[in-house]
Structure formats: C-alpha cells, structure tokens
Amino acid sequence: MPVRKMKLAGRGGRVAIVDGLRTPFARIATHYRDLNAIDLGAMAVKELMARNNLSQNEIEQLVFGMTVMIPEAPFIAREIALALGMDTVDAYSITRACATSFQTTASVADNIVAGYTDMAIAGGTDSTSCARIPLSAKLSAVLRDVSFAKTLKDRIKLLSQLKARDLLPQAPSITEYSVGETMGESTEKMVKKWGVSRQEQDDLAHASHSNAARAWAEGRLDRQVMTAHLPDGSALKDDNLVRKQSERESYSKLNPVFDRETGSVTAGNSSPLTDGAGALLMMSEKKAAALGYTPLGYIRSYAFAARTPQDDLLMGPVLAAPAAMTRAGLTLSDLTLVDMHEAFAGQVACNLRGLADDDYVRSQTGLAALGEVDRSKLNVNGGSIAYGHPFGATGARVISQTLHELQHRGGGLALTTACAAGGIGAAMVLETE
C-alpha cells in the first residue's frame, strides 16, 4: 500500500466541517417505528440548514447514504432533497455499510478539493425498524413466475408447488454474504485469535455507557443532538439506548449470543440495532471565511482499506489508520483523541491489538504499526455500544462528536475509525484550532 504524506486542500483552502448534528438515536421498533430512513435523514438535514440559516439555493450538493435499503426508494440522497423541497439541489447516494457516512464525507471533501463545490451536506441515515421481512427463496421465485403466467391454470399449477414452510417469512439476518457468517460470529473468531477476554469486552462496554451518560449529564451532546418531533406529537431529545446508571456487574450476567458454549460476545458488549440520521455541513475554508462561519474543524486526511472477510473481518481499521496517519504526517503521540466505532467491544479490543502489532500491519500494508493507543484518549464520550449504530449514520456521529469534543478542549487532533462489512476499514484524521 504505497502511501505518502499529502495535504487535503485545494484552491479554496482546507476542507472545513462547519457544523454537524444528528437525531437522537433510538433502539429498533421504539420511538422511530413509524418513520423510515428518508424521514430521519430529512429531519437531520432540515435542522442543520435551519441552524445555519441556509436556503436550498446555497447548498450545491447533498451526498447521503444508507445501508438498509428501501426497495422502492433506494436513491436516498435525492429522496431527502425532494422531501425538503430542495428540487434544484444536486444529490447522489453512497453505501459503504457501516462506513457509509465516512465515505459521503470523504466524497464531499474530494469535491471541495477539486473545486467542484464550495458548500455541501454529507451524512447518512438508517431505519432498522422499517427493514422488510424477506420471503423465502421458494416463495419469491414462485410469485415471480406467477406474475408472468398466462393463464389461471398455469398460476394454480405454480402455486401448488409451495409447501407450508415456504410461506413462512424469513428472519432478517445481518450476514456476511461471502462467508455466510454474522458479524457477531466473526467477532467471536477474532477475540479467540487475538486473546481478548470476556472481562475486557465487558469493561469496554461499561466504559462506553458510562462515558456516554456522563457526556449527556455534562451537556456535551446538547448542541450536536437535535430534538426529534415525532408523528404522534411527542418529542425525543436523548438517545434512548444509553444506560444512565451502568453497573459493571450487570454485563457479566449476560449469556453469549453467537457461540453459546465457549463464546464471550453478548448483547451487552455489542452495538444494538438502531434508527437514526446524522448530517455534516461542509465548505471550503475560503467559503466558510467569506460567509463568516467558524468551522468546527477540518479534515486533515483519510484512508480506506480492505482485507479478506474470511478471517479478521472487522480489522479493516488497523489497515486504514496507518495510511491516514501517514498522509497526515502524524503519530499517536500527536493526537488529542481517538474515536473508534464500536460494532462490538471485542472488535475494538482486537483493533487496538492490531494497531500495535508491527508484524501484522507491515505484512498487509507495508507501513509501520501505530503503536499502543492511550486508553484515556479513547472514546471519551462513549461509542456505538452506548449510543447505538444506525449503520449509515454512525460515521457522521463519530466525526461530529469528535470535532465537538476537540472544540471543548480548545483544539487538537483526532483519529477516527470504523470497521465495515466485507473487510473494509475507514480512518479519518480531524483537526480543530
């Protein structure tokens, strides 16, 4: 992986993230059960524009993504634009699984550097509550053929092929297509390989909830999480997944989910299925200055990487992070914060081991390992285990949350990462002055 130091800037200067916000995140089938991904995305974009006094004529692009597709409306970015009356705004959609809004942000950054746009909104959204229940393969095939049958006799003949079990809906499953395993099953393999104990996983999960609860109590999230007004007239302000009184002992009582005999990955040390959306207002540095905005911060570098999903499925960040840090010209000692998406506590623990394993990193990237991450800088305001993980929106949450915290601390540098399906890893280096 040939990587060199580079400056992410164009004629308009650096890539500025002027503002970032998200909806509260909600557990599947709770507050957002009657809203789909378009509704949630439109909610976040509308609030972002209102807070920054922007009209649709000022937005040049909307780049948005989702992971749980809406079959009748897969073009999520344009659907959000149209839902908000932004008929003349160019929009396009991206999906990169759990790294989706890292990619939408990087794509807008590239457009700004190239001079194609000076102001755009990036983000992501997902509704697991609105995921369609799949039909069996046999039922789907028969119904397809019935729709093309020419006579009633032909239709009856086709339908007669069905057995009772074919009529049962299939349970939704987040399974890695190429390997036939869920991410939880892959994480079980990883923690055994990397020697991660159940205790360490539960410690990380408890820390995620405790840090998130403290962040809410101290008002750290007030600016970056909007109030969601719901169809029934009620409002949601806080994430409904964070354990405000997390007790370490409670995690130890949960049974493993994916390997019931010898496993250690539980519902308590995994991110839950979640609904939500997040959006980032991005501009060239020159444009932000001309309009009088003070950016939250800037994107210093980013990188994506991939490895085989057959083994170490969620170790992609270990490959992407050294590339992003090399491009930024930084080492771990330069960083104020490290924010890693927590698909599973076990995945985070394995990623941390991988980042310090020089043989592992060099064998796959040709780059030196980053070293040991200072745990006092890691996910200081909690992560996806506490907040939840609406797949398309998590990157926007991580980026916004990190920049707000850097601002709170008076500036600094941060590394953000995410693992994703297919063996993909994302990393982005952020800076705030």
CSV table of C-alpha atoms in Angstrom, one decimal:
chain,number,residue,atom,x,y,z
A,1,MET,CA,0.0,0.0,0.0
A,2,PRO,CA,2.1,3.0,-1.2
A,3,VAL,CA,1.2,6.0,0.9
A,4,ARG,CA,2.8,9.4,1.1
A,5,LYS,CA,2.2,12.5,3.1
A,6,MET,CA,-0.4,14.7,1.4
A,7,LYS,CA,-2.3,17.9,2.1
A,8,LEU,CA,-6.1,17.7,1.8
A,9,ALA,CA,-6.6,21.2,0.4
A,10,GLY,CA,-7.5,22.9,-2.8
A,11,ARG,CA,-7.6,26.4,-4.2
A,12,GLY,CA,-10.2,27.2,-1.6
A,13,GLY,CA,-8.0,26.1,1.2
A,14,ARG,CA,-8.7,23.2,3.6
A,15,VAL,CA,-11.9,21.1,3.8
A,16,ALA,CA,-13.9,22.6,6.6
A,17,ILE,CA,-16.7,20.9,8.6
A,18,VAL,CA,-18.7,23.9,9.7
A,19,ASP,CA,-21.3,22.1,11.7
A,20,GLY,CA,-22.6,18.6,12.5
A,21,LEU,CA,-25.7,17.2,14.2
A,22,ARG,CA,-27.7,14.1,14.4
A,23,THR,CA,-31.1,12.9,15.5
A,24,PRO,CA,-31.3,11.2,18.9
A,25,PHE,CA,-30.6,7.5,18.2
A,26,ALA,CA,-33.4,5.1,19.1
A,27,ARG,CA,-33.5,1.3,19.6
A,28,ILE,CA,-35.2,-0.6,16.8
A,29,ALA,CA,-39.1,-0.6,17.0
A,30,THR,CA,-39.3,2.2,19.6
A,31,HIS,CA,-39.6,6.0,19.0
A,32,TYR,CA,-39.0,5.9,15.3
A,33,ARG,CA,-41.0,2.8,14.5
A,34,ASP,CA,-43.3,4.8,12.2
A,35,LEU,CA,-40.5,6.8,10.4
A,36,ASN,CA,-38.3,5.5,7.6
A,37,ALA,CA,-34.8,6.4,6.6
A,38,ILE,CA,-35.9,9.2,4.4
A,39,ASP,CA,-37.9,10.8,7.2
A,40,LEU,CA,-35.0,10.6,9.6
A,41,GLY,CA,-32.5,11.9,7.0
A,42,ALA,CA,-34.7,14.8,6.1
A,43,MET,CA,-35.2,15.7,9.7
A,44,ALA,CA,-31.4,16.0,10.3
A,45,VAL,CA,-30.7,17.9,7.1
A,46,LYS,CA,-33.6,20.4,7.7
A,47,GLU,CA,-32.4,21.1,11.2
A,48,LEU,CA,-28.8,21.5,10.0
A,49,MET,CA,-29.8,24.1,7.4
A,50,ALA,CA,-32.1,25.9,9.8
A,51,ARG,CA,-29.4,26.3,12.5
A,52,ASN,CA,-27.1,27.7,9.9
A,53,ASN,CA,-29.6,30.0,8.2
A,54,LEU,CA,-29.2,28.3,4.8
A,55,SER,CA,-31.6,28.1,1.9
A,56,GLN,CA,-31.7,25.4,-0.6
A,57,ASN,CA,-30.2,27.8,-3.2
A,58,GLU,CA,-27.0,27.9,-1.2
A,59,ILE,CA,-26.5,24.1,-1.0
A,60,GLU,CA,-24.6,22.9,-4.0
A,61,GLN,CA,-24.7,19.1,-3.2
A,62,LEU,CA,-26.3,16.6,-0.9
A,63,VAL,CA,-24.3,13.4,-0.5
A,64,PHE,CA,-26.1,10.8,1.7
A,65,GLY,CA,-26.1,7.1,2.2
A,66,MET,CA,-27.9,4.3,3.9
A,67,THR,CA,-27.3,0.6,4.4
A,68,VAL,CA,-30.7,-1.0,5.0
A,69,MET,CA,-32.2,-0.2,1.6
A,70,ILE,CA,-35.7,1.0,0.9
A,71,PRO,CA,-36.6,-1.1,-2.1
A,72,GLU,CA,-39.0,1.4,-3.7
A,73,ALA,CA,-36.7,4.4,-2.9
A,74,PRO,CA,-33.0,3.4,-3.0
A,75,PHE,CA,-31.8,6.9,-4.2
A,76,ILE,CA,-31.8,8.1,-0.6
A,77,ALA,CA,-30.0,11.4,-1.2
A,78,ARG,CA,-32.3,12.7,-3.8
A,79,GLU,CA,-35.4,11.5,-1.9
A,80,ILE,CA,-34.3,13.5,1.1
A,81,ALA,CA,-33.7,16.6,-1.1
A,82,LEU,CA,-37.1,16.2,-2.7
A,83,ALA,CA,-38.8,15.6,0.7
A,84,LEU,CA,-37.4,19.0,1.8
A,85,GLY,CA,-38.4,20.8,-1.4
A,86,MET,CA,-34.7,21.1,-2.4
A,87,ASP,CA,-35.7,20.3,-6.0
A,88,THR,CA,-32.7,22.1,-7.6
A,89,VAL,CA,-30.0,20.6,-5.3
A,90,ASP,CA,-27.7,18.0,-6.9
A,91,ALA,CA,-27.7,14.8,-4.9
A,92,TYR,CA,-26.2,11.4,-5.0
A,93,SER,CA,-26.2,8.3,-2.8
A,94,ILE,CA,-23.4,6.1,-1.5
A,95,THR,CA,-23.4,2.9,0.6
A,96,ARG,CA,-20.3,1.5,2.3
A,97,ALA,CA,-22.0,-0.5,5.0
A,98,CYS,CA,-21.0,0.8,8.5
A,99,ALA,CA,-18.5,3.2,7.0
A,100,THR,CA,-21.2,4.9,4.8
A,101,SER,CA,-21.1,8.4,6.2
A,102,PHE,CA,-17.3,8.3,6.4
A,103,GLN,CA,-17.5,7.8,2.6
A,104,THR,CA,-20.1,10.5,2.0
A,105,THR,CA,-17.9,12.9,4.0
A,106,ALA,CA,-14.8,11.9,2.1
A,107,SER,CA,-16.6,12.2,-1.3
A,108,VAL,CA,-17.7,15.8,-0.4
A,109,ALA,CA,-14.1,16.5,0.7
A,110,ASP,CA,-12.8,15.4,-2.7
A,111,ASN,CA,-15.3,17.5,-4.5
A,112,ILE,CA,-14.3,20.6,-2.4
A,113,VAL,CA,-10.6,19.9,-3.0
A,114,ALA,CA,-11.2,19.5,-6.8
A,115,GLY,CA,-13.1,22.8,-6.8
A,116,TYR,CA,-16.4,21.2,-7.9
A,117,THR,CA,-18.2,22.5,-4.9
A,118,ASP,CA,-17.8,25.1,-2.1
A,119,MET,CA,-20.7,24.1,0.1
A,120,ALA,CA,-22.4,20.7,0.5
A,121,ILE,CA,-24.0,18.5,3.1
A,122,ALA,CA,-22.9,14.9,3.7
A,123,GLY,CA,-24.4,12.3,6.0
A,124,GLY,CA,-26.2,9.1,6.4
A,125,THR,CA,-29.4,7.5,7.8
A,126,ASP,CA,-30.8,4.1,8.5
A,127,SER,CA,-34.0,2.6,9.9
A,128,THR,CA,-33.8,-0.9,11.1
A,129,SER,CA,-37.4,-0.6,12.3
A,130,CYS,CA,-38.5,-0.4,8.6
A,131,ALA,CA,-36.4,-3.3,7.3
A,132,ARG,CA,-38.5,-5.5,5.1
A,133,ILE,CA,-39.1,-9.1,6.3
A,134,PRO,CA,-37.8,-11.3,3.5
A,135,LEU,CA,-39.8,-14.0,1.9
A,136,SER,CA,-38.4,-17.5,1.4
A,137,ALA,CA,-36.4,-18.0,-1.8
A,138,LYS,CA,-39.0,-20.6,-3.0
A,139,LEU,CA,-42.0,-18.3,-2.4
A,140,SER,CA,-40.2,-15.4,-4.1
A,141,ALA,CA,-39.5,-17.5,-7.1
A,142,VAL,CA,-43.0,-18.8,-7.4
A,143,LEU,CA,-44.6,-15.4,-7.1
A,144,ARG,CA,-42.3,-14.1,-9.7
A,145,ASP,CA,-43.3,-16.8,-12.1
A,146,VAL,CA,-47.0,-16.4,-11.3
A,147,SER,CA,-46.8,-12.8,-12.3
A,148,PHE,CA,-45.7,-13.9,-15.8
A,149,ALA,CA,-48.1,-16.9,-16.1
A,150,LYS,CA,-50.6,-16.5,-19.0
A,151,THR,CA,-53.5,-18.5,-17.6
A,152,LEU,CA,-55.2,-19.2,-14.3
A,153,LYS,CA,-54.4,-22.9,-14.7
A,154,ASP,CA,-50.7,-22.0,-15.0
A,155,ARG,CA,-50.9,-19.8,-11.9
A,156,ILE,CA,-52.6,-22.6,-9.9
A,157,LYS,CA,-50.0,-25.1,-11.0
A,158,LEU,CA,-47.2,-22.9,-9.9
A,159,LEU,CA,-48.8,-22.1,-6.5
A,160,SER,CA,-49.4,-25.8,-5.9
A,161,GLN,CA,-45.6,-26.3,-5.7
A,162,LEU,CA,-45.4,-24.4,-2.4
A,163,LYS,CA,-45.2,-26.2,0.9
A,164,ALA,CA,-46.3,-24.7,4.2
A,165,ARG,CA,-42.7,-23.9,5.3
A,166,ASP,CA,-42.2,-21.9,2.1
A,167,LEU,CA,-44.9,-19.5,3.3
A,168,LEU,CA,-43.1,-18.6,6.5
A,169,PRO,CA,-41.2,-15.2,6.5
A,170,GLN,CA,-37.5,-15.4,6.9
A,171,ALA,CA,-35.9,-13.8,10.0
A,172,PRO,CA,-33.8,-10.8,9.0
A,173,SER,CA,-30.1,-11.5,9.5
A,174,ILE,CA,-27.0,-9.3,9.1
A,175,THR,CA,-24.9,-12.0,7.5
A,176,GLU,CA,-21.7,-11.5,5.5
A,177,TYR,CA,-22.7,-12.8,2.1
A,178,SER,CA,-19.3,-14.1,1.1
A,179,VAL,CA,-18.6,-16.1,4.2
A,180,GLY,CA,-22.1,-16.9,5.5
A,181,GLU,CA,-21.4,-15.6,9.0
A,182,THR,CA,-22.9,-12.8,11.0
A,183,MET,CA,-20.6,-10.1,12.3
A,184,GLY,CA,-21.1,-11.4,15.8
A,185,GLU,CA,-19.8,-14.9,14.7
A,186,SER,CA,-16.8,-13.3,13.0
A,187,THR,CA,-16.1,-11.3,16.2
A,188,GLU,CA,-16.1,-14.5,18.2
A,189,LYS,CA,-13.4,-15.9,15.9
A,190,MET,CA,-11.4,-12.7,16.2
A,191,VAL,CA,-11.5,-12.4,20.0
A,192,LYS,CA,-10.3,-16.0,20.3
A,193,LYS,CA,-7.5,-15.4,17.8
A,194,TRP,CA,-6.3,-12.2,19.5
A,195,GLY,CA,-6.7,-13.4,23.0
A,196,VAL,CA,-9.4,-10.9,24.1
A,197,SER,CA,-11.2,-11.9,27.4
A,198,ARG,CA,-14.9,-11.6,28.3
A,199,GLN,CA,-13.8,-9.3,31.1
A,200,GLU,CA,-12.0,-6.9,28.7
A,201,GLN,CA,-15.1,-6.8,26.4
A,202,ASP,CA,-17.4,-6.1,29.3
A,203,ASP,CA,-15.1,-3.4,30.7
A,204,LEU,CA,-15.1,-1.6,27.3
A,205,ALA,CA,-18.9,-1.8,27.1
A,206,HIS,CA,-19.4,-0.5,30.6
A,207,ALA,CA,-17.0,2.4,29.8
A,208,SER,CA,-18.9,3.2,26.6
A,209,HIS,CA,-22.2,3.6,28.5
A,210,SER,CA,-20.6,5.4,31.5
A,211,ASN,CA,-18.8,7.9,29.2
A,212,ALA,CA,-22.0,8.5,27.2
A,213,ALA,CA,-24.1,9.0,30.3
A,214,ARG,CA,-21.5,11.5,31.6
A,215,ALA,CA,-21.4,13.3,28.3
A,216,TRP,CA,-25.2,13.7,28.4
A,217,ALA,CA,-25.2,14.8,32.0
A,218,GLU,CA,-22.5,17.4,31.4
A,219,GLY,CA,-24.2,18.8,28.3
A,220,ARG,CA,-21.5,17.7,25.9
A,221,LEU,CA,-24.1,16.5,23.4
A,222,ASP,CA,-26.7,19.2,23.7
A,223,ARG,CA,-25.5,21.1,20.6
A,224,GLN,CA,-24.9,18.1,18.4
A,225,VAL,CA,-28.1,16.2,19.1
A,226,MET,CA,-31.3,17.8,17.8
A,227,THR,CA,-34.8,17.3,19.3
A,228,ALA,CA,-36.8,14.9,17.1
A,229,HIS,CA,-40.5,15.8,16.8
A,230,LEU,CA,-42.5,12.6,16.2
A,231,PRO,CA,-45.7,11.8,14.3
A,232,ASP,CA,-47.7,11.4,17.5
A,233,GLY,CA,-46.9,14.9,18.6
A,234,SER,CA,-44.3,13.8,21.2
A,235,ALA,CA,-40.6,14.8,21.1
A,236,LEU,CA,-37.4,12.8,21.6
A,237,LYS,CA,-34.3,14.7,22.9
A,238,ASP,CA,-32.0,12.0,24.3
A,239,ASP,CA,-30.7,8.7,22.8
A,240,ASN,CA,-32.9,6.0,24.3
A,241,LEU,CA,-30.2,3.3,24.5
A,242,VAL,CA,-27.6,4.8,26.9
A,243,ARG,CA,-27.6,3.2,30.3
A,244,LYS,CA,-27.6,6.3,32.5
A,245,GLN,CA,-26.7,4.1,35.6
A,246,SER,CA,-24.5,1.5,34.1
A,247,GLU,CA,-23.3,-1.1,36.6
A,248,ARG,CA,-20.3,-3.2,35.7
A,249,GLU,CA,-21.7,-6.3,37.4
A,250,SER,CA,-24.7,-6.5,35.1
A,251,TYR,CA,-22.6,-7.2,32.0
A,252,SER,CA,-21.2,-10.3,33.5
A,253,LYS,CA,-24.6,-11.9,33.9
A,254,LEU,CA,-25.5,-12.0,30.2
A,255,ASN,CA,-25.1,-15.1,28.2
A,256,PRO,CA,-23.1,-15.3,24.9
A,257,VAL,CA,-25.2,-14.8,21.8
A,258,PHE,CA,-23.2,-16.1,18.9
A,259,ASP,CA,-21.3,-19.0,20.5
A,260,ARG,CA,-23.3,-20.2,23.4
A,261,GLU,CA,-20.8,-22.8,24.5
A,262,THR,CA,-17.4,-21.0,24.6
A,263,GLY,CA,-18.3,-17.5,23.4
A,264,SER,CA,-17.9,-14.1,25.0
A,265,VAL,CA,-19.8,-11.8,22.7
A,266,THR,CA,-23.1,-10.8,24.4
A,267,ALA,CA,-25.9,-8.4,23.8
A,268,GLY,CA,-24.4,-6.1,26.4
A,269,ASN,CA,-21.0,-5.8,24.7
A,270,SER,CA,-22.4,-5.4,21.2
A,271,SER,CA,-23.9,-2.4,19.5
A,272,PRO,CA,-27.8,-2.7,19.2
A,273,LEU,CA,-30.0,-2.4,16.1
A,274,THR,CA,-30.8,1.3,15.9
A,275,ASP,CA,-32.6,4.0,13.9
A,276,GLY,CA,-31.2,7.5,13.3
A,277,ALA,CA,-29.6,10.0,11.0
A,278,GLY,CA,-26.6,12.4,11.0
A,279,ALA,CA,-25.5,15.3,8.8
A,280,LEU,CA,-22.4,17.5,8.3
A,281,LEU,CA,-22.3,20.9,6.7
A,282,MET,CA,-19.0,21.1,4.7
A,283,MET,CA,-17.4,24.0,2.9
A,284,SER,CA,-14.1,25.1,1.5
A,285,GLU,CA,-12.1,27.1,4.1
A,286,LYS,CA,-12.3,30.1,1.9
A,287,LYS,CA,-16.1,29.9,1.5
A,288,ALA,CA,-16.6,29.5,5.3
A,289,ALA,CA,-14.5,32.5,5.9
A,290,ALA,CA,-16.3,34.6,3.3
A,291,LEU,CA,-19.7,33.7,4.9
A,292,GLY,CA,-18.5,34.4,8.4
A,293,TYR,CA,-18.7,30.8,9.7
A,294,THR,CA,-16.3,29.5,12.3
A,295,PRO,CA,-15.7,25.8,11.4
A,296,LEU,CA,-15.9,23.0,13.9
A,297,GLY,CA,-12.7,21.7,12.4
A,298,TYR,CA,-11.0,20.4,9.2
A,299,ILE,CA,-10.3,17.1,7.6
A,300,ARG,CA,-6.6,16.6,7.6
A,301,SER,CA,-6.5,13.2,5.9
A,302,TYR,CA,-8.5,10.0,5.3
A,303,ALA,CA,-8.0,6.5,4.1
A,304,PHE,CA,-10.0,3.3,3.3
A,305,ALA,CA,-8.6,-0.2,3.3
A,306,ALA,CA,-9.8,-3.7,2.6
A,307,ARG,CA,-8.8,-7.2,3.6
A,308,THR,CA,-10.4,-10.6,3.0
A,309,PRO,CA,-13.6,-11.1,5.1
A,310,GLN,CA,-12.8,-14.8,5.6
A,311,ASP,CA,-10.7,-14.0,8.6
A,312,ASP,CA,-10.4,-10.9,10.8
A,313,LEU,CA,-13.4,-9.5,9.2
A,314,LEU,CA,-13.5,-6.3,11.3
A,315,MET,CA,-9.8,-5.5,11.3
A,316,GLY,CA,-10.0,-3.1,8.4
A,317,PRO,CA,-9.4,0.0,10.6
A,318,VAL,CA,-6.0,-1.5,11.5
A,319,LEU,CA,-5.0,-1.2,7.9
A,320,ALA,CA,-6.7,2.2,7.1
A,321,ALA,CA,-5.4,4.1,10.2
A,322,PRO,CA,-1.7,3.9,9.5
A,323,ALA,CA,-2.4,5.1,5.9
A,324,ALA,CA,-4.5,8.1,7.2
A,325,MET,CA,-1.9,8.9,9.8
A,326,THR,CA,1.0,8.8,7.3
A,327,ARG,CA,-0.9,11.1,5.0
A,328,ALA,CA,-1.4,13.5,7.9
A,329,GLY,CA,2.2,13.3,8.9
A,330,LEU,CA,1.3,12.4,12.5
A,331,THR,CA,2.0,9.8,15.2
A,332,LEU,CA,-0.2,8.6,18.0
A,333,SER,CA,1.6,11.0,20.4
A,334,ASP,CA,0.3,14.0,18.4
A,335,LEU,CA,-3.3,13.1,19.0
A,336,THR,CA,-5.7,14.6,21.5
A,337,LEU,CA,-8.4,12.0,20.9
A,338,VAL,CA,-9.0,8.6,19.3
A,339,ASP,CA,-12.6,7.7,18.4
A,340,MET,CA,-13.3,4.1,17.2
A,341,HIS,CA,-16.7,2.9,16.1
A,342,GLU,CA,-17.7,0.1,18.4
A,343,ALA,CA,-19.5,-2.5,16.4
A,344,PHE,CA,-18.5,-4.9,19.3
A,345,ALA,CA,-16.3,-4.4,22.3
A,346,GLY,CA,-14.4,-7.4,21.1
A,347,GLN,CA,-13.8,-5.8,17.7
A,348,VAL,CA,-12.4,-2.6,19.4
A,349,ALA,CA,-10.1,-4.7,21.6
A,350,CYS,CA,-8.8,-6.6,18.6
A,351,ASN,CA,-8.3,-3.4,16.6
A,352,LEU,CA,-6.3,-1.9,19.5
A,353,ARG,CA,-4.1,-5.0,19.5
A,354,GLY,CA,-3.7,-4.9,15.7
A,355,LEU,CA,-2.7,-1.2,15.7
A,356,ALA,CA,0.2,-2.1,18.0
A,357,ASP,CA,1.3,-5.2,16.1
A,358,ASP,CA,4.1,-4.2,13.7
A,359,ASP,CA,4.3,-7.6,12.0
A,360,TYR,CA,0.6,-7.7,11.4
A,361,VAL,CA,0.4,-4.2,9.9
A,362,ARG,CA,3.6,-4.4,7.8
A,363,SER,CA,2.6,-7.8,6.4
A,364,GLN,CA,-0.6,-6.3,4.9
A,365,THR,CA,0.2,-2.6,4.3
A,366,GLY,CA,4.0,-2.2,4.2
A,367,LEU,CA,3.5,0.5,6.8
A,368,ALA,CA,4.7,0.6,10.4
A,369,ALA,CA,2.1,-0.1,13.2
A,370,LEU,CA,0.9,3.0,15.0
A,371,GLY,CA,1.6,1.6,18.5
A,372,GLU,CA,-0.4,1.4,21.7
A,373,VAL,CA,-3.4,3.7,21.9
A,374,ASP,CA,-3.6,5.7,25.1
A,375,ARG,CA,-6.9,4.5,26.6
A,376,SER,CA,-7.5,7.8,28.3
A,377,LYS,CA,-8.0,9.3,24.8
A,378,LEU,CA,-10.2,6.6,23.5
A,379,ASN,CA,-14.0,7.1,23.0
A,380,VAL,CA,-14.1,9.6,25.8
A,381,ASN,CA,-17.7,10.4,25.3
A,382,GLY,CA,-18.9,6.9,24.6
A,383,GLY,CA,-19.4,5.0,21.4
A,384,SER,CA,-21.7,2.9,19.4
A,385,ILE,CA,-22.3,0.3,22.1
A,386,ALA,CA,-23.9,3.0,24.2
A,387,TYR,CA,-25.5,5.2,21.5
A,388,GLY,CA,-26.4,2.5,19.1
A,389,HIS,CA,-25.5,2.0,15.5
A,390,PRO,CA,-27.8,3.2,12.7
A,391,PHE,CA,-25.4,1.9,10.0
A,392,GLY,CA,-25.4,4.8,7.6
A,393,ALA,CA,-25.3,7.5,10.3
A,394,THR,CA,-22.6,6.3,12.6
A,395,GLY,CA,-19.7,7.9,10.7
A,396,ALA,CA,-21.4,11.3,10.8
A,397,ARG,CA,-21.9,10.8,14.6
A,398,VAL,CA,-18.3,9.9,15.2
A,399,ILE,CA,-17.0,12.8,13.1
A,400,SER,CA,-19.3,15.4,14.6
A,401,GLN,CA,-18.9,14.1,18.2
A,402,THR,CA,-15.1,14.1,17.9
A,403,LEU,CA,-15.0,17.7,16.5
A,404,HIS,CA,-17.3,19.0,19.2
A,405,GLU,CA,-15.1,17.4,21.8
A,406,LEU,CA,-11.9,18.9,20.3
A,407,GLN,CA,-13.6,22.3,20.4
A,408,HIS,CA,-14.5,21.7,24.0
A,409,ARG,CA,-10.8,21.0,24.8
A,410,GLY,CA,-9.6,24.1,23.0
A,411,GLY,CA,-8.4,22.4,19.8
A,412,GLY,CA,-6.3,19.5,18.8
A,413,LEU,CA,-6.0,16.4,16.5
A,414,ALA,CA,-8.0,13.2,16.4
A,415,LEU,CA,-8.1,9.9,14.7
A,416,THR,CA,-11.5,8.4,13.9
A,417,THR,CA,-12.1,4.9,12.6
A,418,ALA,CA,-14.8,2.4,11.6
A,419,CYS,CA,-14.9,-1.2,10.6
A,420,ALA,CA,-17.4,-2.3,7.9
A,421,ALA,CA,-18.8,-5.4,6.1
A,422,GLY,CA,-16.6,-7.0,3.5
A,423,GLY,CA,-13.4,-6.5,5.5
A,424,ILE,CA,-13.5,-2.7,4.9
A,425,GLY,CA,-11.9,-0.2,7.2
A,426,ALA,CA,-12.2,3.6,7.3
A,427,ALA,CA,-10.0,6.2,9.1
A,428,MET,CA,-10.1,10.0,9.1
A,429,VAL,CA,-7.8,12.5,10.8
A,430,LEU,CA,-9.5,15.6,12.1
A,431,GLU,CA,-8.1,18.9,13.4
A,432,THR,CA,-9.6,21.8,15.3
A,433,GLU,CA,-7.9,25.1,16.0
